[in-house]
Coordinates of C-alpha atoms in Angstrom, one line a residue:
Chain W
M313 CA -4.2 -59.8 0.1
Q314 CA -4.3 -63.5 -0.6
R315 CA -1.7 -65.5 1.2
S316 CA 0.4 -67.9 -1.0
V317 CA 0.4 -71.7 -0.4
L318 CA 3.9 -71.4 1.2
D319 CA 2.5 -69.0 3.8
Q320 CA -0.1 -71.5 5.0
K321 CA 0.6 -73.0 8.5
W322 CA 0.5 -76.6 7.3
A323 CA 3.0 -75.9 4.6
G324 CA 5.7 -75.5 7.3
Y325 CA 5.1 -79.0 8.6
V326 CA 5.1 -80.5 5.0
A327 CA 8.3 -78.5 4.2
A328 CA 9.9 -79.8 7.5
A329 CA 9.1 -83.4 6.6
L330 CA 10.1 -83.1 3.0
S331 CA 13.4 -81.2 3.6
V332 CA 14.5 -83.6 6.4
G333 CA 13.5 -86.6 4.2
L334 CA 15.2 -85.4 1.1
L335 CA 18.4 -84.4 3.0
T336 CA 18.4 -87.9 4.7
L337 CA 18.1 -89.5 1.3
L338 CA 20.9 -87.4 -0.2
L339 CA 23.1 -88.1 2.8
K340 CA 22.4 -91.9 2.5
I341 CA 23.3 -91.7 -1.2
V342 CA 26.7 -90.2 -0.5
G343 CA 26.8 -92.1 2.8
A344 CA 30.4 -93.4 2.4
H345 CA 31.8 -89.9 2.5
V346 CA 30.0 -88.4 5.5
N347 CA 30.4 -88.9 9.2
A348 CA 27.9 -88.3 12.0
A349 CA 29.1 -84.8 12.6
T350 CA 28.5 -83.8 9.0
V351 CA 25.0 -85.4 9.1
S352 CA 24.1 -83.6 12.3
L353 CA 25.3 -80.2 11.0
A354 CA 23.4 -80.6 7.7
L355 CA 20.2 -81.6 9.5
L356 CA 20.7 -78.6 11.8
L357 CA 20.9 -76.3 8.8
T358 CA 17.6 -77.7 7.6
V359 CA 16.0 -77.0 11.0
L360 CA 17.3 -73.4 10.9
F361 CA 15.9 -73.0 7.4
I362 CA 12.4 -74.2 8.5
A363 CA 12.6 -72.0 11.7
T364 CA 13.4 -68.8 9.7
R365 CA 10.8 -69.5 7.1
W366 CA 7.9 -71.0 9.0
G367 CA 8.5 -70.3 12.7
S368 CA 8.9 -72.2 15.9
L369 CA 6.3 -75.1 15.7
P370 CA 7.4 -76.4 12.2
A371 CA 11.0 -76.0 13.5
L372 CA 10.2 -78.1 16.5
A373 CA 8.7 -80.8 14.3
A374 CA 11.7 -80.6 12.0
S375 CA 14.1 -81.0 15.0
I376 CA 12.3 -84.2 16.2
L377 CA 12.0 -85.6 12.7
A378 CA 15.7 -84.9 12.1
M379 CA 16.6 -86.5 15.4
L380 CA 14.7 -89.6 14.5
C381 CA 16.3 -89.8 11.0
F382 CA 19.7 -89.2 12.5
N383 CA 19.2 -92.0 14.9
F384 CA 17.5 -94.5 12.5
F385 CA 19.8 -94.0 9.5
F386 CA 23.1 -92.8 10.8
L387 CA 23.7 -94.0 14.3
P388 CA 24.6 -97.7 14.8
P389 CA 22.9 -100.0 14.9
L390 CA 21.5 -98.7 11.6
G391 CA 17.9 -99.2 10.7
T392 CA 16.7 -99.3 14.3
F393 CA 15.8 -96.6 16.9
T394 CA 18.1 -98.2 19.4
I395 CA 21.6 -96.9 20.2
A396 CA 24.5 -99.1 21.1
A397 CA 27.3 -96.7 22.2
T398 CA 26.9 -94.2 25.1
D399 CA 28.7 -91.5 23.1
N400 CA 26.1 -91.8 20.4
W401 CA 23.4 -91.2 23.0
I402 CA 25.2 -88.0 23.9
A403 CA 25.6 -87.0 20.3
L404 CA 21.9 -87.6 19.6
L405 CA 20.9 -85.7 22.8
A406 CA 23.3 -82.8 21.9
F407 CA 21.8 -82.8 18.4
L408 CA 18.3 -82.6 19.7
I409 CA 19.0 -79.8 22.2
T410 CA 21.0 -77.8 19.6
A411 CA 18.3 -78.3 16.9
V412 CA 15.4 -77.3 19.2
T413 CA 17.3 -74.3 20.7
A414 CA 18.6 -73.0 17.4
G415 CA 15.2 -73.6 15.8
Q416 CA 13.4 -71.7 18.5
L417 CA 16.0 -68.9 18.6
S418 CA 15.9 -68.3 14.8
A419 CA 12.1 -68.5 14.9
S420 CA 11.9 -65.9 17.6
A421 CA 14.4 -63.7 15.8
K422 CA 12.2 -64.0 12.7
R423 CA 9.2 -63.1 14.7
R424 CA 10.9 -60.1 16.2
A425 CA 12.0 -59.0 12.7
E426 CA 8.4 -59.4 11.5
E427 CA 7.1 -57.4 14.5
A428 CA 9.7 -54.7 13.9
E429 CA 8.7 -54.6 10.2
T430 CA 5.0 -54.4 11.1
G431 CA 5.8 -51.6 13.6
R432 CA 7.7 -49.7 11.0
L433 CA 4.9 -50.0 8.5
E434 CA 2.4 -48.9 11.2
I435 CA 4.6 -45.9 12.0
E436 CA 4.9 -45.0 8.3
R437 CA 1.1 -45.3 7.9
L438 CA 0.5 -43.1 11.0
Y439 CA 3.1 -40.6 9.8
A440 CA 1.4 -40.4 6.4
E441 CA -2.0 -40.0 8.0
L442 CA -0.6 -37.3 10.3
R443 CA 1.0 -35.5 7.5
D444 CA -2.2 -35.5 5.5
A445 CA -4.1 -34.3 8.5
F446 CA -1.6 -31.5 9.0
E447 CA -1.7 -30.6 5.3
R448 CA -5.5 -30.4 5.4
A449 CA -5.4 -28.4 8.6
S450 CA -2.8 -25.9 7.3
H451 CA -4.7 -25.6 4.1
A452 CA -7.9 -24.8 6.0
E453 CA -5.9 -22.4 8.2
A454 CA -4.4 -20.7 5.2
L455 CA -7.9 -20.3 3.7
R456 CA -9.2 -18.9 7.0
Q457 CA -6.3 -16.5 7.2
S458 CA -6.9 -15.4 3.7
E459 CA -10.6 -14.8 4.4
K460 CA -9.6 -12.9 7.5
L461 CA -7.1 -10.8 5.6
K462 CA -9.7 -10.0 2.9
S463 CA -12.3 -9.0 5.5
A464 CA -9.7 -6.8 7.3
L465 CA -8.7 -5.1 4.0
L466 CA -12.4 -4.6 3.1
D467 CA -12.9 -3.0 6.6
A468 CA -9.9 -0.8 6.1
V469 CA -11.1 0.3 2.6
T470 CA -14.7 1.0 3.7
H471 CA -13.4 2.9 6.8
D472 CA -11.3 5.1 4.6
L473 CA -14.1 5.8 2.2
R474 CA -16.7 6.3 4.8
T475 CA -14.8 8.7 7.1
P476 CA -14.4 11.5 4.5
L477 CA -18.0 10.8 3.3
T478 CA -19.3 11.3 6.8
S479 CA -17.6 14.7 7.0
I480 CA -18.9 15.7 3.6
K481 CA -22.5 14.5 4.4
A482 CA -22.5 16.1 7.8
S483 CA -21.2 19.4 6.3
I484 CA -23.7 19.4 3.4
T485 CA -26.7 18.6 5.6
T486 CA -25.7 21.4 8.0
L487 CA -25.5 23.9 5.1
L488 CA -28.8 22.6 3.6
D489 CA -30.6 23.0 7.0
E490 CA -29.6 26.6 7.1
V491 CA -31.1 27.2 3.6
R492 CA -34.2 25.2 4.4
D493 CA -35.2 27.1 7.5
T494 CA -35.5 24.2 9.8
E495 CA -36.9 24.3 13.3
P496 CA -34.9 25.2 15.5
P497 CA -33.3 27.5 13.0
V498 CA -29.6 26.9 12.1
K499 CA -27.4 29.8 12.7
L500 CA -24.2 29.7 10.7
D501 CA -21.9 32.7 10.5
A502 CA -19.8 33.3 7.4
E503 CA -16.7 31.8 8.9
S504 CA -18.6 28.5 9.8
R505 CA -20.1 28.4 6.3
V506 CA -16.6 28.7 4.8
E507 CA -15.3 26.1 7.1
M508 CA -18.0 23.6 6.1
M509 CA -17.2 24.2 2.5
E510 CA -13.5 23.8 3.1
V511 CA -14.1 20.5 4.8
I512 CA -16.1 19.3 1.8
D513 CA -13.3 20.4 -0.5
E514 CA -10.5 18.8 1.5
E515 CA -12.5 15.6 2.1
S516 CA -13.3 15.3 -1.6
D517 CA -9.6 15.6 -2.3
R518 CA -8.9 13.0 0.3
L519 CA -11.4 10.6 -1.3
S520 CA -9.9 11.2 -4.7
R521 CA -6.3 10.6 -3.4
F522 CA -7.5 7.4 -1.7
I523 CA -9.1 6.1 -4.9
N524 CA -6.0 7.0 -7.0
G525 CA -3.9 5.1 -4.5
L526 CA -6.2 2.1 -4.7
I527 CA -5.9 2.1 -8.5
E528 CA -2.1 2.5 -8.3
L529 CA -1.9 -0.4 -5.8
A530 CA -4.1 -2.6 -7.9
R531 CA -1.9 -1.9 -10.9
I532 CA 1.2 -2.9 -9.0
E533 CA -0.4 -6.1 -7.6
A534 CA -1.6 -7.1 -11.1
G535 CA 1.8 -6.5 -12.5
E536 CA 0.4 -3.9 -14.9
L537 CA 2.5 -0.9 -13.8
Q538 CA 4.6 0.1 -16.8
L539 CA 8.0 1.6 -16.1
R540 CA 9.6 4.0 -18.5
R541 CA 13.2 3.5 -17.6
R542 CA 15.6 6.1 -19.0
W543 CA 18.9 7.4 -17.9
G544 CA 18.5 10.3 -15.4
A545 CA 20.1 12.2 -12.6
V546 CA 19.4 11.5 -8.9
E547 CA 19.5 15.2 -8.2
E548 CA 16.8 15.8 -10.7
I549 CA 14.5 13.2 -9.2
I550 CA 15.0 14.7 -5.7
S551 CA 14.4 18.2 -7.1
T552 CA 11.1 17.2 -8.8
A553 CA 9.9 15.6 -5.6
L554 CA 10.9 18.6 -3.5
S555 CA 9.1 21.1 -5.6
R556 CA 6.0 19.0 -5.5
A557 CA 6.3 18.7 -1.7
E558 CA 6.9 22.5 -1.2
P559 CA 3.3 23.2 0.1
I560 CA 3.6 20.5 2.7
T561 CA 7.2 21.3 3.9
H562 CA 7.0 25.0 4.3
S563 CA 6.8 24.7 8.1
H564 CA 9.8 22.3 8.2
R565 CA 13.5 22.8 7.6
V566 CA 14.6 20.7 4.6
L567 CA 18.3 19.6 4.3
L568 CA 19.8 18.0 1.3
D569 CA 22.8 15.7 1.7
V570 CA 23.6 14.4 -1.8
E571 CA 27.0 12.9 -2.6
K572 CA 28.9 14.7 -5.4
E573 CA 29.3 13.2 -8.8
L574 CA 26.7 10.5 -8.4
P575 CA 26.4 8.3 -11.5
G576 CA 23.2 8.5 -13.6
V577 CA 20.5 5.9 -12.9
R578 CA 18.3 4.0 -15.4
V579 CA 14.9 4.3 -13.7
D580 CA 11.4 5.6 -14.3
E581 CA 12.0 9.1 -13.0
R582 CA 8.3 9.9 -12.4
A583 CA 7.8 6.7 -10.3
V584 CA 11.0 7.2 -8.2
S585 CA 10.2 10.8 -7.7
E586 CA 6.8 9.6 -6.4
V587 CA 8.6 7.4 -3.9
V588 CA 10.7 10.3 -2.7
Y589 CA 7.6 12.5 -2.5
T590 CA 5.8 9.9 -0.4
L591 CA 8.7 9.7 2.0
I592 CA 8.9 13.5 2.4
D593 CA 5.1 13.7 2.8
N594 CA 5.2 11.1 5.6
A595 CA 8.2 12.9 7.2
A596 CA 6.3 16.2 7.2
K597 CA 3.1 14.7 8.5
Y598 CA 4.6 12.8 11.4
S599 CA 7.3 15.2 12.7
P600 CA 6.9 18.4 14.6
V601 CA 6.5 21.7 12.9
G602 CA 9.9 23.5 12.6
S603 CA 11.9 20.2 12.8
T604 CA 14.4 19.1 10.1
I605 CA 13.7 16.7 7.2
C606 CA 16.9 15.4 5.7
I607 CA 17.1 14.0 2.2
T608 CA 20.2 11.9 1.4
A609 CA 21.6 10.2 -1.7
R610 CA 24.9 8.4 -2.0
R611 CA 26.7 5.5 -3.7
S612 CA 26.4 2.1 -2.0
G613 CA 29.0 -0.2 -3.5
D614 CA 29.7 -0.2 -7.2
E615 CA 26.2 -1.0 -8.4
L616 CA 23.7 0.7 -6.1
I617 CA 22.5 4.2 -5.2
E618 CA 21.0 4.6 -1.7
M619 CA 18.5 7.3 -1.2
G620 CA 16.7 8.2 2.1
V621 CA 14.5 10.6 3.9
E622 CA 15.0 11.2 7.6
D623 CA 12.8 13.1 10.1
D624 CA 12.8 14.1 13.8
G625 CA 9.4 12.6 14.5
P626 CA 8.4 10.1 17.2
G627 CA 10.0 7.3 15.2
I628 CA 8.6 3.8 14.4
S629 CA 9.2 1.0 16.9
A630 CA 11.3 -1.9 15.5
D631 CA 8.4 -4.3 15.4
L632 CA 6.3 -2.0 13.2
R633 CA 9.1 -1.2 10.7
E634 CA 8.1 -4.1 8.4
R635 CA 4.4 -3.7 8.8
V636 CA 4.2 -0.1 7.8
F637 CA 4.8 -1.3 4.2
D638 CA 1.6 -3.4 4.4
K639 CA -1.2 -1.8 2.5
F640 CA -3.7 0.1 4.7
F641 CA -1.5 -0.3 7.8
R642 CA -1.1 3.0 9.6
A643 CA 1.3 3.4 12.5
T644 CA -0.8 6.2 13.9
R645 CA -4.0 4.2 14.0
D646 CA -3.0 0.5 14.0
G647 CA 0.3 0.9 15.8
D648 CA 1.5 2.9 18.8
V649 CA 2.8 6.0 17.1
R650 CA 1.1 9.0 18.7
S651 CA 0.2 11.8 16.5
R652 CA -2.3 14.6 16.3
Q653 CA -1.8 14.9 12.6
P654 CA -4.3 13.6 10.1
T655 CA -3.5 10.0 9.1
G656 CA -2.6 9.1 5.5
T657 CA -4.2 6.7 3.2
G658 CA -2.2 3.7 4.4
M659 CA -1.1 3.0 0.9
G660 CA 1.8 5.4 0.3
L661 CA 4.6 3.1 1.6
A662 CA 3.0 0.0 0.0
I663 CA 3.1 1.8 -3.4
A664 CA 6.6 3.0 -2.7
K665 CA 7.7 -0.5 -1.9
G666 CA 6.1 -1.8 -5.1
I667 CA 7.9 0.9 -7.2
V668 CA 11.3 0.3 -5.6
E669 CA 11.0 -3.5 -5.9
A670 CA 10.0 -3.1 -9.5
H671 CA 13.3 -1.4 -10.0
Y672 CA 15.0 -4.4 -8.3
G673 CA 15.8 -2.2 -5.3
K674 CA 15.1 -2.6 -1.6
I675 CA 13.3 -0.3 0.9
W676 CA 13.5 -0.4 4.6
I677 CA 13.2 1.7 7.8
E678 CA 15.8 2.5 10.4
A679 CA 15.9 4.7 13.5
G680 CA 17.2 8.2 12.8
R681 CA 20.3 9.8 14.2
D682 CA 20.9 9.0 17.9
G683 CA 18.1 6.5 17.7
K684 CA 15.5 9.2 17.3
G685 CA 13.1 9.9 14.5
T686 CA 12.6 7.8 11.4
R687 CA 15.0 7.1 8.5
V688 CA 13.5 5.5 5.4
L689 CA 16.1 4.2 2.9
F690 CA 15.9 2.6 -0.5
T691 CA 18.3 1.4 -3.0
L692 CA 18.3 1.5 -6.8
P693 CA 20.6 -0.4 -9.1
I694 CA 22.6 2.2 -11.1
G695 CA 21.4 0.7 -14.4
D696 CA 21.8 -2.1 -16.8
D697 CA 21.8 -1.7 -20.6
D698 CA 20.4 -5.2 -21.0
V699 CA 17.1 -4.3 -19.3
I700 CA 14.4 -4.1 -21.9
E701 CA 13.0 -0.6 -22.4
E702 CA 9.5 -0.9 -20.9
P703 CA 9.5 -4.1 -18.8
R704 CA 6.2 -5.5 -17.5
Y705 CA 6.8 -7.2 -14.2
T706 CA 5.0 -8.7 -11.4
T707 CA 5.5 -7.7 -7.8
A708 CA 5.0 -10.9 -5.9
T709 CA 6.2 -9.3 -2.7
V710 CA 3.3 -6.8 -2.7
E711 CA 0.9 -9.6 -3.2
A712 CA 2.6 -11.5 -0.4
Q713 CA 1.7 -8.8 2.0
Chain C
M916 CA -28.6 30.3 21.7
T917 CA -31.3 28.3 23.2
N918 CA -30.0 24.9 24.2
Q919 CA -26.6 25.5 25.7
A920 CA -26.3 21.8 26.6
R921 CA -22.7 20.9 26.6
I922 CA -21.6 18.2 24.2
L923 CA -18.1 16.6 24.1
V924 CA -17.1 15.2 20.7
V925 CA -14.3 12.5 20.8
D926 CA -12.9 11.5 17.4
D927 CA -9.5 11.2 15.9
E928 CA -10.6 12.5 12.5
P929 CA -10.0 16.3 12.8
Q930 CA -12.3 17.0 9.8
L931 CA -15.2 15.2 11.4
T932 CA -14.7 17.0 14.7
R933 CA -14.6 20.3 12.8
V934 CA -17.9 19.6 11.1
L935 CA -19.6 18.3 14.3
R936 CA -18.4 21.2 16.3
T937 CA -19.7 23.7 13.8
G938 CA -22.9 21.7 13.1
L939 CA -23.8 21.3 16.8
K940 CA -22.8 24.9 17.6
S941 CA -25.1 26.2 14.9
R942 CA -28.0 24.6 16.8
G943 CA -27.0 26.3 20.0
Y944 CA -25.0 23.6 21.7
D945 CA -21.8 24.3 23.6
V946 CA -19.2 21.9 22.0
R947 CA -15.7 20.7 22.8
A948 CA -13.7 18.2 20.9
A949 CA -11.0 15.7 21.9
A950 CA -8.8 13.6 19.5
D951 CA -8.8 10.3 21.4
G952 CA -10.3 8.5 24.4
L953 CA -7.6 9.6 26.8
A954 CA -8.1 13.3 25.9
G955 CA -11.8 12.7 25.9
F956 CA -11.9 11.3 29.4
E957 CA -9.7 14.2 30.7
A958 CA -12.0 16.7 29.0
F959 CA -15.0 15.0 30.6
N960 CA -13.5 15.3 34.0
D961 CA -12.6 19.0 33.5
W962 CA -15.8 20.1 31.8
H963 CA -18.6 17.7 32.8
P964 CA -20.6 17.7 29.6
D965 CA -24.3 16.8 29.3
L966 CA -23.6 14.4 26.5
V967 CA -20.6 12.6 24.9
I968 CA -20.4 11.6 21.2
T969 CA -17.5 9.3 20.6
D970 CA -16.0 7.4 17.7
L971 CA -15.1 3.7 18.3
A972 CA -11.8 3.2 16.4
M973 CA -9.2 5.6 17.9
P974 CA -5.6 5.5 18.9
N975 CA -4.5 5.2 22.5
V976 CA -7.8 4.8 24.4
D977 CA -10.5 3.7 22.0
G978 CA -14.3 4.4 22.2
L979 CA -15.0 1.1 24.0
E980 CA -12.5 1.9 26.8
L981 CA -13.9 5.4 27.0
C982 CA -17.4 4.0 27.5
R983 CA -16.1 1.7 30.2
R984 CA -14.3 4.6 32.0
L985 CA -17.2 7.0 31.7
R986 CA -19.7 4.5 33.0
A987 CA -17.5 3.9 36.0
V988 CA -17.9 7.5 37.1
S989 CA -21.0 8.9 35.4
T990 CA -24.4 8.3 33.8
V991 CA -23.8 10.9 31.1
P992 CA -25.6 9.9 27.9
I993 CA -23.1 8.4 25.3
I994 CA -23.7 8.3 21.6
V995 CA -21.3 6.1 19.6
L996 CA -20.3 6.8 16.0
S997 CA -19.7 3.6 14.2
A998 CA -19.3 2.2 10.7
K999 CA -21.5 -0.4 9.1
G1000 CA -19.8 -3.8 9.7
E1001 CA -18.8 -2.9 13.2
E1002 CA -21.9 -4.5 14.7
K1003 CA -19.8 -6.6 17.2
T1004 CA -18.0 -3.5 18.5
K1005 CA -21.3 -1.6 18.5
V1006 CA -23.0 -4.2 20.7
E1007 CA -20.0 -4.2 23.0
A1008 CA -20.2 -0.4 23.3
L1009 CA -23.9 -0.6 24.1
D1010 CA -23.3 -3.4 26.6
L1011 CA -20.6 -1.3 28.2
G1012 CA -23.1 1.5 28.8
A1013 CA -23.4 3.5 25.5
D1014 CA -27.0 4.8 25.0
D1015 CA -27.2 5.0 21.3
F1016 CA -25.3 4.8 18.1
V1017 CA -25.2 6.5 14.7
T1018 CA -23.9 4.7 11.7
K1019 CA -21.4 6.5 9.4
P1020 CA -22.0 8.3 7.0
F1021 CA -24.8 10.2 8.6
G1022 CA -26.6 13.4 8.0
I1023 CA -26.4 16.0 10.7
D1024 CA -30.2 15.8 11.3
E1025 CA -30.0 12.1 12.2
L1026 CA -27.3 12.9 14.7
L1027 CA -29.2 15.9 16.1
A1028 CA -32.4 13.7 16.6
R1029 CA -30.3 11.2 18.6
V1030 CA -28.7 14.0 20.6
R1031 CA -32.1 15.5 21.4
A1032 CA -33.6 12.1 22.4
S1033 CA -30.6 11.3 24.7
L1034 CA -30.6 14.7 26.3
R1035 CA -34.4 14.4 26.9
R1036 CA -34.0 11.0 28.5
A1037 CA -31.2 12.3 30.7
K1038 CA -33.3 15.3 31.8
A1039 CA -36.5 13.3 32.6
P1040 CA -37.1 13.6 36.3
A1041 CA -35.7 10.7 38.3
T1042 CA -38.4 8.5 39.7
N1043 CA -38.2 6.4 42.8
E1044 CA -38.8 3.0 41.4
A1045 CA -39.7 1.5 44.7
T1046 CA -42.7 3.8 45.2
Q1047 CA -43.6 4.4 41.6
T1048 CA -47.0 2.9 40.7
M1049 CA -47.9 4.5 37.4
L1050 CA -45.9 4.7 34.1
D1051 CA -47.0 7.2 31.5
S1052 CA -45.1 7.3 28.3
G1053 CA -46.4 8.4 24.9
D1054 CA -49.2 6.1 23.9
F1055 CA -48.7 3.8 26.9
H1056 CA -50.3 4.0 30.4
V1057 CA -49.2 1.3 32.9
D1058 CA -50.5 0.7 36.4
L1059 CA -47.6 -1.2 38.0
E1060 CA -49.8 -2.3 41.0
T1061 CA -52.8 -3.7 39.2
R1062 CA -50.6 -4.6 36.2
E1063 CA -53.1 -3.0 33.8
I1064 CA -51.9 -1.5 30.5
T1065 CA -53.7 0.8 28.1
V1066 CA -52.2 1.5 24.6
R1067 CA -53.8 4.4 22.7
G1068 CA -56.6 4.3 25.3
K1069 CA -57.3 0.6 24.8
S1070 CA -56.8 -1.9 27.5
I1071 CA -54.7 -4.9 26.6
H1072 CA -54.0 -8.2 28.3
L1073 CA -50.4 -9.4 28.6
T1074 CA -48.7 -12.5 30.1
P1075 CA -46.5 -11.7 33.1
K1076 CA -43.3 -12.0 31.0
E1077 CA -44.7 -9.8 28.3
F1078 CA -45.7 -7.3 30.9
D1079 CA -42.2 -7.2 32.4
L1080 CA -40.7 -6.8 28.9
L1081 CA -43.0 -3.9 28.0
V1082 CA -42.3 -2.1 31.3
Y1083 CA -38.6 -2.5 30.8
F1084 CA -39.0 -1.1 27.2
I1085 CA -41.0 1.9 28.5
K1086 CA -38.5 2.6 31.3
H1087 CA -35.7 2.7 28.7
S1088 CA -37.6 4.4 25.9
G1089 CA -35.5 5.7 23.0
K1090 CA -32.4 3.8 24.2
V1091 CA -30.9 1.0 22.1
L1092 CA -31.2 -2.2 24.2
T1093 CA -29.0 -5.1 23.1
H1094 CA -30.3 -8.7 23.1
R1095 CA -27.9 -9.4 25.9
T1096 CA -29.1 -6.5 28.1
L1097 CA -32.8 -7.5 27.6
L1098 CA -32.1 -11.2 28.3
A1099 CA -30.1 -10.5 31.4
A1100 CA -32.7 -8.0 32.7
L1101 CA -35.7 -10.3 32.2
W1102 CA -34.4 -13.9 32.3
G1103 CA -31.2 -13.5 34.2
G1104 CA -27.5 -13.8 33.5
N1105 CA -27.7 -17.5 32.5
Y1106 CA -29.9 -16.8 29.5
V1107 CA -27.9 -14.0 27.7
E1108 CA -27.3 -16.2 24.6
Q1109 CA -31.0 -17.3 24.2
N1110 CA -32.0 -14.8 21.5
E1111 CA -34.9 -17.0 20.5
Y1112 CA -36.7 -16.4 23.8
L1113 CA -36.6 -12.7 23.1
R1114 CA -37.7 -13.1 19.5
V1115 CA -40.8 -15.1 20.6
F1116 CA -41.8 -12.6 23.3
V1117 CA -41.1 -9.5 21.2
G1118 CA -43.2 -11.1 18.4
N1119 CA -46.1 -11.7 20.8
L1120 CA -45.8 -8.3 22.4
R1121 CA -45.9 -6.7 18.9
K1122 CA -49.1 -8.6 18.0
K1123 CA -50.7 -7.1 21.1
I1124 CA -49.5 -3.5 21.1
E1125 CA -48.6 -2.6 17.5
P1126 CA -51.3 -1.4 15.1
D1127 CA -49.6 -3.6 12.5
A1128 CA -47.2 -6.2 13.9
A1129 CA -45.6 -6.7 10.4
S1130 CA -44.3 -3.1 10.3
P1131 CA -43.8 -2.3 14.0
R1132 CA -43.8 1.4 15.1
Y1133 CA -43.1 1.0 18.8
I1134 CA -40.6 -1.8 19.2
L1135 CA -38.1 -1.1 16.5
T1136 CA -35.5 -3.7 15.5
E1137 CA -31.9 -2.7 15.3
P1138 CA -30.5 -5.4 13.1
W1139 CA -27.8 -7.6 14.7
I1140 CA -27.9 -5.3 17.8
G1141 CA -31.3 -5.5 19.6
Y1142 CA -34.3 -3.3 19.9
R1143 CA -35.3 0.3 20.5
F1144 CA -38.6 1.3 22.0
D1145 CA -40.3 4.5 20.9
P1146 CA -43.5 5.2 22.9
D1147 CA -44.5 8.2 20.8
Q1148 CA -45.1 6.6 17.4
T1149 CA -48.7 6.9 16.3
I1150 CA -50.4 5.9 13.1

């Protein structure tokens, strides 16, 4: 930046000479009305002005010039640099000392203020640089995390596709080898042959379930899931889910604890029934044969219905209770829940969460009775006439996972 | 039943253990299954199988830890089941002592071929390396004293390092050898990251022993992992 003329070093000396000269002239013009004290104070002000504007050296020059003018024009005998009275010597000396000291002090105050200002600007600049650096770093970190997440999801998906495929391929090649008369010959009895075919059948179903789950999740994430919200009864939703879950719950005791006279809810019955089914399916998978699965429904305040499914399984530790809603996360594989049961697709709870949140509800996990087992609860608003019939919505929370 | 070799299958996927149990039994093997590394190690100690087939990703004790624990107490052949994309874990398992791997999804014949090769290697009579002077393996005949080598009956000349590399390959025929294992064995522990050394020497060796170095039949590349030497390949 170009410095102005006033900022030049020599300008301070010129200003010192001019201001002392002009003030002296002014004081001489009004000379009859001013005494020595007034003159010295006025000159002192000029020195202070020079000091604050141009610093210590121009202030020193102004002090000496002011002292000379004071002596020459205002201390008798006038027009000479000699001084007759002793008290005038003292006045002149006092003026000089005061002018120099005050000049230097204000110049140094100015310098410190300037230094402080420079420091402040430097701190501001460093802060801005640091903030930019942090922003760049966190952006890079976010990108890295996102890539890591993508790769983890891809790994999870390929693992879930490849595992059933492996069982299918190994079964089929075993069956083919028997037909092809390989060396050494393959000896399969009727029971083993049926077992191989059963595995192929079950694993094909598993692949199909997994792919359906992927499609459902993709719909939820893209905000393309269409809800058909109609007034319905909670009992009916539970009953639909229970009949569907019959084949998987025959070795468990199922208890219903549904509050009497529950109000109707304005939901997509098929979707909510899917949520209840998923929870029952999980409860049956991860709790011992013969144990109890309890399905509950009750009012929670004036506007909510709270539904839940509780089991007597090994439970889910508190630190995993949020993560089990992440897609492809499985407590039995990725967490510490021990189970000999086949693991699920890792998508059921993510889809359930998507459906519940699409109904403006909440889903969470607690420990069961006496701190044992798992209790999954979710809420649904009772219903609102203002909600449009078939809303399209986005489920940002699922994406955020 | 002709084989009756005992095979322990360790996998947390019940469907896959069902298939492998039936598939291997149909070939006359005696099979037991375990659902995780912990149960697998217990079964190993109780039953002393001739071969272990293990998955890598399992709850509780995973496949890597199982390899580590088994190698601490036994030289039993270990075949690892892994998925494509798990190269890092695969290399780790091989470095920990696994002998071979099969990538999912696989046909039962591929697994059986690996099983037979591993069992054959394990059954080969133990030789006293200190007094052994001759190596005969497939198309290769090596005189360790005179350092003379014949391949398919033809004498070839190798540099000292190429000779050591080929002898190491022959002694570990059929086994997957990671870059790290080969570098540590031939160049020492300080050179385990110097994959380019290996590439150069394997390239030179292939030119001298392979009928066609561009499509090798003896020194087979396992992408991202290392090499496998098969002395029986003929044109």
